[in-house]
Coordinates of C-alpha atoms in Angstrom, one line a residue:
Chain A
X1 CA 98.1 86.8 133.1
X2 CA 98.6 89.2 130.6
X3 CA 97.3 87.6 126.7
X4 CA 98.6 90.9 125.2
X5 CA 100.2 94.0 125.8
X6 CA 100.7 96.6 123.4
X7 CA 103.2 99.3 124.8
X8 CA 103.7 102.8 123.2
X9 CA 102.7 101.8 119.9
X10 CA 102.8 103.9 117.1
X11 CA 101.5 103.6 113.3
X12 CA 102.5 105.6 110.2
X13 CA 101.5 105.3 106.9
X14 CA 103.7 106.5 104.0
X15 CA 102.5 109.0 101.9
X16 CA 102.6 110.6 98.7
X17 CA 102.4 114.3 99.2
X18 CA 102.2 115.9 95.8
X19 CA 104.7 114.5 92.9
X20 CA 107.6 112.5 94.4
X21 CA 107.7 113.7 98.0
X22 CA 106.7 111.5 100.5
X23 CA 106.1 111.8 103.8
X24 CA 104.6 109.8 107.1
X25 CA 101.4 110.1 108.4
X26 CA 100.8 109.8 112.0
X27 CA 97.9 107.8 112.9
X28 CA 98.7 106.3 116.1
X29 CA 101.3 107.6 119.0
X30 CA 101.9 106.4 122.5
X31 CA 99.2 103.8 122.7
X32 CA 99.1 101.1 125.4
X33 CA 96.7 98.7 126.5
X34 CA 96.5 95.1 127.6
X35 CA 94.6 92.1 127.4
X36 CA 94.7 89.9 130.2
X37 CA 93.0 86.4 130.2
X38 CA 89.8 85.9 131.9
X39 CA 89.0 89.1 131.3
X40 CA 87.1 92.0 129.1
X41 CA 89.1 95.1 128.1
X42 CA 86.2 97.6 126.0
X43 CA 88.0 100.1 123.6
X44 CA 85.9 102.7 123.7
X45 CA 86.5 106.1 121.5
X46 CA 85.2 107.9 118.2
X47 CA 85.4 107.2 114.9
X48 CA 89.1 107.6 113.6
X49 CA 90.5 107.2 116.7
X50 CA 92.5 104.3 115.9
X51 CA 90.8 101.6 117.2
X52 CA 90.3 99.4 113.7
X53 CA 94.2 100.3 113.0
X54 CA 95.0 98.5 116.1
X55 CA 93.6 95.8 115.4
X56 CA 95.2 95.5 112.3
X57 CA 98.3 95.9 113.9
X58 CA 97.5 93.1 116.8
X59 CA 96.8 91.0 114.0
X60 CA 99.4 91.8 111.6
X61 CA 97.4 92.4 108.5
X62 CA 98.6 96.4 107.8
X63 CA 99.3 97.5 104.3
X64 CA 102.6 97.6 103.3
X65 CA 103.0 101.3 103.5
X66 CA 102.6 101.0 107.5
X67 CA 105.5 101.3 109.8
X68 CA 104.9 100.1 113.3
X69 CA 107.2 101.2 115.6
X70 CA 106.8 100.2 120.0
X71 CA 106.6 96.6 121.3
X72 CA 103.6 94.0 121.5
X73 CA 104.0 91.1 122.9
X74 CA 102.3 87.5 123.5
X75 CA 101.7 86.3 126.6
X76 CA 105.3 88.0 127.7
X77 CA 106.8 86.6 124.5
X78 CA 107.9 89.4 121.5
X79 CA 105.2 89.4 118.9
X80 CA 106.7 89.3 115.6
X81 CA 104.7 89.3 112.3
X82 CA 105.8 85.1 112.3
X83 CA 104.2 84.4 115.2
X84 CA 101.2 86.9 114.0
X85 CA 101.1 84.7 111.1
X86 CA 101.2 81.6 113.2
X87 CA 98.2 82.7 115.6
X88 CA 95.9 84.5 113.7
X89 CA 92.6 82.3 112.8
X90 CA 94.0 80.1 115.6
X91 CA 94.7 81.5 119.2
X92 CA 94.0 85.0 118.2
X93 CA 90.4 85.1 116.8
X94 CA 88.8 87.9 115.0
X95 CA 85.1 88.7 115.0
X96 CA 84.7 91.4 112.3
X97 CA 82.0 94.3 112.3
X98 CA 80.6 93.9 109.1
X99 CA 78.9 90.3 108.2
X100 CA 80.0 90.9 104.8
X101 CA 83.3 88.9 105.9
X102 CA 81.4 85.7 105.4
X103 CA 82.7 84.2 101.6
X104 CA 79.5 84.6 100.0
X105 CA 79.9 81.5 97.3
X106 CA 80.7 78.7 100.6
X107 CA 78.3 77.2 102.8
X108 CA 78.8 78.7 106.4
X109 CA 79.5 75.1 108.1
X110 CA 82.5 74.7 105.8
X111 CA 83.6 78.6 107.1
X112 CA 83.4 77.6 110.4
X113 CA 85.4 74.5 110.3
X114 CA 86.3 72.0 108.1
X115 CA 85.7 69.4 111.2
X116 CA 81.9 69.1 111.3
X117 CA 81.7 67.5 114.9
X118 CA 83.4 71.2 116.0
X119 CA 80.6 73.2 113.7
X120 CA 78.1 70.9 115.1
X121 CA 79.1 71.9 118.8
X122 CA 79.4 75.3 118.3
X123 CA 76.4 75.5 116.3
X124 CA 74.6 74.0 119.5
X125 CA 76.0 76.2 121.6
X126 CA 74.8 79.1 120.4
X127 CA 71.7 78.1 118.8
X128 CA 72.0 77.9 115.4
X129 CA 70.0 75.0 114.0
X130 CA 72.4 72.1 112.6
X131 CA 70.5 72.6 109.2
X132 CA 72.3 76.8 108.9
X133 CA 75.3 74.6 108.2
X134 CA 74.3 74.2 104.7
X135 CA 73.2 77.3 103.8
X136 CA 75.0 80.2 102.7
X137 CA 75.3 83.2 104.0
X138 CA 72.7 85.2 102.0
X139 CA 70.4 82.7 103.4
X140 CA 71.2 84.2 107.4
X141 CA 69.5 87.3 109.3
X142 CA 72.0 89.6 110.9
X143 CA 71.7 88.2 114.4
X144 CA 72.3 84.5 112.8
X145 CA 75.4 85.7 111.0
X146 CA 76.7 87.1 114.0
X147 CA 76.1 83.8 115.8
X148 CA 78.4 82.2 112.7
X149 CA 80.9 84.7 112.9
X150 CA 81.1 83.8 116.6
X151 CA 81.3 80.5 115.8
X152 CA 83.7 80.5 113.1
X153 CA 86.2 82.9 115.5
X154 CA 85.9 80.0 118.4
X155 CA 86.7 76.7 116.2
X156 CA 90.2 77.0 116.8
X157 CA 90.0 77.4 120.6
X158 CA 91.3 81.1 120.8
X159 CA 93.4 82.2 123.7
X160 CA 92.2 86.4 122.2
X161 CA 89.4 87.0 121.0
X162 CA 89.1 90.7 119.1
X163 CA 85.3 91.7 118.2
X164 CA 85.4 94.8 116.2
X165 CA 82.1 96.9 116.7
X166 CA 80.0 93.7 117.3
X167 CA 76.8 95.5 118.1
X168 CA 75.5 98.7 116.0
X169 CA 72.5 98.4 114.1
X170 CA 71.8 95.3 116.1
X171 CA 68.9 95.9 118.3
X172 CA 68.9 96.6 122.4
X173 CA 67.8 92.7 122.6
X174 CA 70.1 91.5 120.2
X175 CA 73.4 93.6 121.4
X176 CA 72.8 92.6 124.5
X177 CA 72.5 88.5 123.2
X178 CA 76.0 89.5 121.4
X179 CA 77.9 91.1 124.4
X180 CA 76.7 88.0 126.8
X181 CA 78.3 85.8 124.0
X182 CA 81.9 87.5 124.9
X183 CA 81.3 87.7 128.2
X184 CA 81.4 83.8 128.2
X185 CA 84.6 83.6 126.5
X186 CA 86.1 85.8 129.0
X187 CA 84.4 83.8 131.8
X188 CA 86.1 80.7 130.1
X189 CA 89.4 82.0 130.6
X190 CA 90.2 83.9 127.0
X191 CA 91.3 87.6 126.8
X192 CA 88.2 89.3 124.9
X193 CA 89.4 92.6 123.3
X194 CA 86.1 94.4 122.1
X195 CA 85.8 97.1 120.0
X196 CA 83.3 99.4 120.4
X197 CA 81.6 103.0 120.6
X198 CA 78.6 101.9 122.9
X199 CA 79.7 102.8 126.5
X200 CA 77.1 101.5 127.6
X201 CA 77.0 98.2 126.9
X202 CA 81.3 98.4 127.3
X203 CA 80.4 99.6 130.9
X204 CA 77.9 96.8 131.9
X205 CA 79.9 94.0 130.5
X206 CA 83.5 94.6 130.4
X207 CA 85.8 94.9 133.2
X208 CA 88.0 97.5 132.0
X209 CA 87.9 100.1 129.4
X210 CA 90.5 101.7 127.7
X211 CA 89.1 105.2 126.3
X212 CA 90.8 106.1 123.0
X213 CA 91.4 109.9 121.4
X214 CA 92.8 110.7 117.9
X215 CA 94.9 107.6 117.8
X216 CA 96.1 107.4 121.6
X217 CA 95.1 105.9 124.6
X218 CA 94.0 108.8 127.4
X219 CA 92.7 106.6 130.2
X220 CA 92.3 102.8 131.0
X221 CA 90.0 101.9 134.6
X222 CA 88.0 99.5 135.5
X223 CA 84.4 99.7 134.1
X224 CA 82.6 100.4 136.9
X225 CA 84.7 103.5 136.6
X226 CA 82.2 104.8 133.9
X227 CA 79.4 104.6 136.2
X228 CA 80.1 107.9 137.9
X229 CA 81.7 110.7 136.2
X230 CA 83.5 111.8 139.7
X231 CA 85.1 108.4 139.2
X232 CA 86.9 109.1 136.0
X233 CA 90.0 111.0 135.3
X234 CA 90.9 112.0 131.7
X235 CA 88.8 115.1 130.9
X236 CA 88.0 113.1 127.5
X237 CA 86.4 110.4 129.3
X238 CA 84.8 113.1 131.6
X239 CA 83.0 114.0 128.7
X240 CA 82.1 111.2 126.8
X241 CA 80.6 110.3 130.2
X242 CA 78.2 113.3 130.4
X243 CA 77.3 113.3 126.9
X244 CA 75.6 110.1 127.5
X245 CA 71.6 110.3 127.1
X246 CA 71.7 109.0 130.0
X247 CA 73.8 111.6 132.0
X248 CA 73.0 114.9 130.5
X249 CA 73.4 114.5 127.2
X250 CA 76.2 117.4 126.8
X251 CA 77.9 117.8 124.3
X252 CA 81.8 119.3 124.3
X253 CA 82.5 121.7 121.8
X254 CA 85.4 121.0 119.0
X255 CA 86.1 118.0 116.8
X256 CA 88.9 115.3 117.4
X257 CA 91.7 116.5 115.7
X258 CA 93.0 114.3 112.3
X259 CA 96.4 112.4 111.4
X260 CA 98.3 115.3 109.6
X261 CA 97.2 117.8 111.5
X262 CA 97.5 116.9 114.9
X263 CA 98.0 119.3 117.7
X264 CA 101.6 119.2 119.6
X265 CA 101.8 117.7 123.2
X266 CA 98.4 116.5 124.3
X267 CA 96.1 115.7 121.7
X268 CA 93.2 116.7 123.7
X269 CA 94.6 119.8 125.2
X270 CA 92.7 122.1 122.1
X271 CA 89.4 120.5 123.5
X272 CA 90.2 120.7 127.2
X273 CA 88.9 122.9 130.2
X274 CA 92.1 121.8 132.3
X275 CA 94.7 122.5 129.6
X276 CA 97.8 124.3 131.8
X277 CA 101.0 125.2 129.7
X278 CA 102.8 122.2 129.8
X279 CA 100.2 120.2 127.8
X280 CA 101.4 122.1 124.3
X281 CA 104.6 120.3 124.7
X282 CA 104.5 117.0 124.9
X283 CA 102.2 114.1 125.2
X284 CA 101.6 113.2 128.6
X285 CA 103.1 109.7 129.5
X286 CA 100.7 107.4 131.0
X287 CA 100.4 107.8 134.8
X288 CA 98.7 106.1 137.8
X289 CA 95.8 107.8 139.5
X290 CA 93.4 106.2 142.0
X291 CA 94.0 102.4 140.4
X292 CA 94.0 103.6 136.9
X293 CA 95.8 104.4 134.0
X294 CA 96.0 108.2 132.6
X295 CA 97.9 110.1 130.4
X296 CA 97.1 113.8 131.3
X297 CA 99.1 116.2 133.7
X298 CA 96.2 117.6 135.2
X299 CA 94.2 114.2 136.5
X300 CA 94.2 113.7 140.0
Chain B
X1 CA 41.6 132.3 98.4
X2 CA 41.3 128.7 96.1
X3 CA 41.4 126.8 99.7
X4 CA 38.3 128.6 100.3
X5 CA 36.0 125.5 100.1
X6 CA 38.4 123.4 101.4
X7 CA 38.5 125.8 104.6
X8 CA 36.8 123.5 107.5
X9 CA 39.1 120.5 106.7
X10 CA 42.0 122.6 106.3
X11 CA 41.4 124.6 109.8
X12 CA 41.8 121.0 110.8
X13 CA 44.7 119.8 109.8
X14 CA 46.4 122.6 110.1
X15 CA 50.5 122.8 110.8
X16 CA 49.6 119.3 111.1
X17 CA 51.4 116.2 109.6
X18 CA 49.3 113.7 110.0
X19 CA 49.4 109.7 108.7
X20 CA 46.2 108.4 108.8
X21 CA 45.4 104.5 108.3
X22 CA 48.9 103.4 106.7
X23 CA 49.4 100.0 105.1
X24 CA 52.5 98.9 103.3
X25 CA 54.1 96.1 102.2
X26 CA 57.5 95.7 100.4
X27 CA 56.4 94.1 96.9
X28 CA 54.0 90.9 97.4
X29 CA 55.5 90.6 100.7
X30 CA 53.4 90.6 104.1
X31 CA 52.4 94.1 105.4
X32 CA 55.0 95.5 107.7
X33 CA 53.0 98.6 108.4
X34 CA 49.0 97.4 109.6
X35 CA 46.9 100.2 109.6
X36 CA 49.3 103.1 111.5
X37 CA 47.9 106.6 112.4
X38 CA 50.2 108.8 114.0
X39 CA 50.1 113.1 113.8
X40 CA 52.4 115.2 114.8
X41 CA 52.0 119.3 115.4
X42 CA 54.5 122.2 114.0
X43 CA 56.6 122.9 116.9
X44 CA 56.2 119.4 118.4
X45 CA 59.3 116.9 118.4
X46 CA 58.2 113.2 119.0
X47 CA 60.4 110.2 119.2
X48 CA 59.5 106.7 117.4
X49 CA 61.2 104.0 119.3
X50 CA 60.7 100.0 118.4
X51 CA 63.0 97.1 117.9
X52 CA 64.9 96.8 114.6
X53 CA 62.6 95.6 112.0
X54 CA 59.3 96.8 113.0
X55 CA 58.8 99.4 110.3
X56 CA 60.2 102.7 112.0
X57 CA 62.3 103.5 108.8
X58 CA 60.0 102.4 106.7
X59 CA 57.3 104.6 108.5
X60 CA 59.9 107.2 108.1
X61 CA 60.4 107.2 104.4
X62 CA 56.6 107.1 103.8
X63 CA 55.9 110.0 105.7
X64 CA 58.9 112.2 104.3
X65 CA 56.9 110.6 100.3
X66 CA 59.9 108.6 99.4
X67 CA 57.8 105.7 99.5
X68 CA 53.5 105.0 98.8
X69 CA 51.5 103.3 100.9
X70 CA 49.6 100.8 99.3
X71 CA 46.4 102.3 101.4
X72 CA 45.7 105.2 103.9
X73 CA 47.6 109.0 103.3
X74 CA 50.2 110.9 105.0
X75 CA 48.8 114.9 104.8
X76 CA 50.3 118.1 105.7
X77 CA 47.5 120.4 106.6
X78 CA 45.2 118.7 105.5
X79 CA 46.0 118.0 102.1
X80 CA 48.3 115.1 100.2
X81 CA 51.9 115.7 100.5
X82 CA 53.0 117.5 97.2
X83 CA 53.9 115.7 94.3
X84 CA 56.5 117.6 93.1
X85 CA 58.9 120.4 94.1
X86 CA 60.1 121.1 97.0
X87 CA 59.3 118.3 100.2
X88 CA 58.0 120.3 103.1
X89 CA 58.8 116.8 105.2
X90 CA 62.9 116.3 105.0
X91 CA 64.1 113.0 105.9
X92 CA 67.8 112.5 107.4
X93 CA 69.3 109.2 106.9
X94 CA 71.1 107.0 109.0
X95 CA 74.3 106.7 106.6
X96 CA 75.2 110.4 105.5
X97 CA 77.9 108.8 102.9
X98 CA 74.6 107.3 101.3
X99 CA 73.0 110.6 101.0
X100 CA 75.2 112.6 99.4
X101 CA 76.6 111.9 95.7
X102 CA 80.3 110.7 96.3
X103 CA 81.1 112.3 93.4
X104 CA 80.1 116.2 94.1
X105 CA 81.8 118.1 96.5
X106 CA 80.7 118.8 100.0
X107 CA 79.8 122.7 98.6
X108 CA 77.1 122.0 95.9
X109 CA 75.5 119.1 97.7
X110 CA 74.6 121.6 100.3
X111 CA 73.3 123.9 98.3
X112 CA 71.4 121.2 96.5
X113 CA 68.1 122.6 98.1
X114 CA 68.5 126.2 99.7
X115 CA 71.4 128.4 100.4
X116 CA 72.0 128.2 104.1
X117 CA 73.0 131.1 105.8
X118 CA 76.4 131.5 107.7
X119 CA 75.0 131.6 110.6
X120 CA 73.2 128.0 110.1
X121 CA 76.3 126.9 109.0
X122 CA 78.8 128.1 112.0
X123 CA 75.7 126.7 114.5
X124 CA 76.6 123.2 113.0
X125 CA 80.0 123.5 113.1
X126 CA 80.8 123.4 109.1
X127 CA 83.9 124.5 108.0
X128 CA 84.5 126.7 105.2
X129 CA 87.5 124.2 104.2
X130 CA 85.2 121.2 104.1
X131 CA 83.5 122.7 101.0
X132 CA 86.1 121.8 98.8
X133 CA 86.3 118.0 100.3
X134 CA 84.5 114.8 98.5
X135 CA 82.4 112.9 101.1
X136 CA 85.2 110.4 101.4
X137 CA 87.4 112.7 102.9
X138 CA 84.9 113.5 105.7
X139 CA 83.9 111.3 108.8
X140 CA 80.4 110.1 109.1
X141 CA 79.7 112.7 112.1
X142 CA 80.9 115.9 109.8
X143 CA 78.7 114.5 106.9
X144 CA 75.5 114.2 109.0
X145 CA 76.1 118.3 109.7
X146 CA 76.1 118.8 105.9
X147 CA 73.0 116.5 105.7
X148 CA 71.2 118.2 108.3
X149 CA 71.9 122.0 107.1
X150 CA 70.4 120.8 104.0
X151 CA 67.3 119.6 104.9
X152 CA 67.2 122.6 106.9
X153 CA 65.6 124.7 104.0
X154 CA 63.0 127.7 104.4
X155 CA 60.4 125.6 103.2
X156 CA 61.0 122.8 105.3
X157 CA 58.1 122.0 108.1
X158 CA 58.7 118.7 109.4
X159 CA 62.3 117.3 110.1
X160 CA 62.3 113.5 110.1
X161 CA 66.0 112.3 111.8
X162 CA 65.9 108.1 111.3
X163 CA 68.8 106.7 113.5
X164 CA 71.1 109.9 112.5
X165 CA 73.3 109.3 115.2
X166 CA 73.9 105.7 116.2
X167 CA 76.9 105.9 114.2
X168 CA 78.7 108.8 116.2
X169 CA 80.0 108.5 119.3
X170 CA 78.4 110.0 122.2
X171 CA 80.0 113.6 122.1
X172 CA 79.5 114.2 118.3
X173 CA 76.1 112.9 119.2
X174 CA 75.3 115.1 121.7
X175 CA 76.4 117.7 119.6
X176 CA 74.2 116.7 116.6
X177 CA 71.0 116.4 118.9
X178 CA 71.9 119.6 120.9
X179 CA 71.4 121.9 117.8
X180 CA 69.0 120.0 115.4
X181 CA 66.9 120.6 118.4
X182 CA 67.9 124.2 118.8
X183 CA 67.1 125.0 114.8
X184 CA 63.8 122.9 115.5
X185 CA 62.3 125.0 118.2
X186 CA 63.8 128.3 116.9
X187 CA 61.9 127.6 112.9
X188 CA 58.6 126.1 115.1
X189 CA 59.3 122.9 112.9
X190 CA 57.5 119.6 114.0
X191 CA 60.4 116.7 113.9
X192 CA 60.5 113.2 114.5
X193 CA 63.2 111.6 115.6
X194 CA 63.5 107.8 115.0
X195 CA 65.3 105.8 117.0
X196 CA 65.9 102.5 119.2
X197 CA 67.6 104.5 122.1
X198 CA 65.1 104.9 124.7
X199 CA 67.5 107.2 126.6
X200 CA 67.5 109.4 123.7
X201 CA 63.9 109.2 122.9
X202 CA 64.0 110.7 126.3
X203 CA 66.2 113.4 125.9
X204 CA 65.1 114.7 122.3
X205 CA 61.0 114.1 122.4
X206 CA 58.0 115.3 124.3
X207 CA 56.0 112.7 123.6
X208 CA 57.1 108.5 121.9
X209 CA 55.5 106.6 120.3
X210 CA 56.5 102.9 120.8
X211 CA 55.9 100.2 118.2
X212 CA 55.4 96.5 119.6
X213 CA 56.0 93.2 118.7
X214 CA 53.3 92.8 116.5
X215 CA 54.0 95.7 114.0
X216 CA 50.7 97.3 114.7
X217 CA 52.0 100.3 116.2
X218 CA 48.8 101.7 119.4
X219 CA 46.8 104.3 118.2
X220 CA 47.4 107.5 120.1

């Protein structure tokens, strides 16, 4: 079933460009992916490639000077920023990346829930001793305050759970505790929407990932996709794929392009060995190639 | 001529960086460093891997002379790492936006040390337009290039790199490692690179050294 789908979504933000002139900044165009329940959709891409903005915009929590334009909707229903309002912190969950999201000055039972049978349960499950409940959050090592922030994102019984860079500057040991965590929850029957740069871990624990580039979504395929670079079909994801340590460790030349300044038709096609004419005009729409999702002319 | 005495120990240690015997401990705290000998040759690159927590970074700011140990000495052929003026052991953080002063622009923090050439500076990719930019305006990958054609001075020796890329994806990784490497072997500079990537230890080192459990990294 499908928690979420987010279909040619696009964000602006409204800008002041020198005295009274304003203008729109493109930061996301033509992005689509979806969240079914049961399972683990990875968003894998660089730095300012959208992915935190996305979330922002799944949870409704943009500045005002965003404009969202393109359809999301909730389990097949529209999802307008009242029924963003009424899920968020309930059936759609947040794990942030930072554990500075914890309210310093509250003692991390009470963040979790007010209900202390529910902290006690979760606390069990995920082996946090029932005496972390009165301390604050100062108090916690990283890996513990992950394990709260878990916690806190699962007392309301979430039907999405969105974990936004979970794992870096966590160990190998420690990511890997972390991931298993949200592996569970999909296993349980929630739709797990993770955030992340680490296609490695995406690739041994999600089941999809959807690969993003300068604010746009170039290919979605199963994970076991990433194991084999013959597999793949965005040239992007090509190359994320051999610049792994792991696989060659090559590195493409060129930089993601920025909102502002970005490149008509495909965003990639500056970067790209496969760029034919048609790419400079418009952004490829997303396409079906070999039981995945791509949005390039050239992919077969 | 006035290493003339000092000739037999300096033969010895020399283009050598070597640690010899570190302790340290962060105030009264317990010693997170027991005792750690480690040397590395110009021209070499090795790779520290551990868990998170063990002391690599640590480790890494004591040999670049950011921090003391409270016993044992890091040398550079031979003798103490200088006191003052330039540090012929460059470190390069982890967070680039925490080396660099937010409030100078991209052009004089690079020239902070040396002037690097053009040709250092089209090998990592700057831009002549990101001179005029604050940090902020710059992602974390485009920083690190500043950061690293900084510490790339004449009179560096040793390059330290602690985590410098865990932050970047894989490409801009790649692209980091493929040239700091390139620079390295080119200047005959020893570097270190400091990670908990064992895949990248790999790919970047000729030789790791891995830290266990117990904080005592093995004597090699």
């Amino acid at each position: 079933m499908n928690a979420l789908e987010v279909k040619n979504l696009s964000l602006e933000f409204l800008m002041y460009d020198g005295g009274f002139a304003r203008r729109y900044l493109r930061v996301i165009s033509n992005l689509n992916i979806t969240a079914r329940a049961g399972e683990m959709l990875a968003v894998a891409g660089s730095s300012g490639s959208g992915k935190s903005l996305l979330v922002h915009a799944i949870l409704g929590i943009l500045p005002k000077n965003a404009r969202v334009e393109g359809g999301m909707t909730w389990f097949g229903e529209p999802l307008t920023p009242a029924l963003q309002k009424k899920l968020r912190g309930r059936e759609m969950a947040f794990v942030p990346q930072s554990v500075t999201y914890l309210d310093p000055l509250m003692r991390v039972g009470r963040q979790v829930s007010r209900d202390k049978a529910v902290v006690g349960g979760l606390f069990d499950r995920y082996h946090l001793d029932a005496a972390v409940a009165r301390q604050f959050p100062h108090e916690l090592s990283g890996g513990m305050t992950r394990r709260v922030l878990i916690s806190a994102a699962l007392a309301g019984k979430p039907r999405l759970v969105i974990a936004d860079e979970p794992t870096p500057g966590l160990s190998p040991h420690l990511a890997e505790h972390a991931m298993k965590h949200f592996r569970e929850l999909a296993d349980a029957g929630a739709a797990v929407l993770l955030i992340t740069h680490d296609l490695e871990l995406a690739v041994r624990f999600a089941d999809e990932i959807a690969v993003f580039y300068a604010g746009t979504t170039v290919e979605t395929a199963k994970a076991s996709d990433f194991t084999d670079e013959n597999r793949l079909r965005h040239p992007y994801s090509r190359a994320l794929w051999r610049a792994m340590p792991q696989n060659g460790f090559k590195p493409t030349v060129g930089v993601q392009p920025y909102a502002g300044n970005l490149p008509d038709g495909c965003l990639y096609a500056p970067r790209c060995d496969m760029r034919s004419p048609e790419c400079g005009q418009k952004i490829p729409p997303p396409r079906a190639v070999r039981g995945g999702e791509v949005s390039c002319y050239n992919a077969r | 001529m006035q290493d003339r005495i000092d000739v037999s120990k300096a033969a010895r240690g020399a283009g050598m960086l070597e640690a010899r015997e570190i302790v340290f401990a962060y105030g009264r705290g317990r010693d997170i460093l027991k005792g750690f000998n480690m040397s590395v040759k110009a021209g070499e690159r090795v790779a520290l891997v551990g868990p998170s927590g063990c002391g690599k970074s640590t480790l890494a700011q004591i040999l670049a002379g950011m921090l003391r140990p409270k016993s044992g000495e890091v040398t550079i052929d031979g003798k103490p790492l200088p006191k003052k003026g330039f540090r012929p052991v460059q470190l390069i953080y982890q967070h680039p936006e925490k080396a660099v002063n937010p409030r100078l622009k991209l052009g004089k923090t690079l020239t902070e040390a040396s002037s690097p050439d053009d040709a250092l500076l089209a090998a990592l990719g700057i831009e002549k337009a990101w001179m005029d930019r604050y940090p902020a305006e710059l992602s974390g990958g485009e920083l690190q290039r500043f950061c690293i054609a900084r510490a790339l001075a004449p009179e560096t020796r040793f390059i330290i790199a602690d985590e410098v890329s865990t932050m970047l994806d894989v490409i801009t990784q790649a692209q980091i490692w493929e040239l700091l490497c390139d620079v390295v072997s080119a200047r005959g500079l020893g570097l270190i690179a400091v990670t908990h990537s064992a895949a990248l230890a790999e790919r970047v080192s000729e030789r790791i050294i891995t830290f266990d459990d117990k904080n005592s990294p093995p004597i090699k």
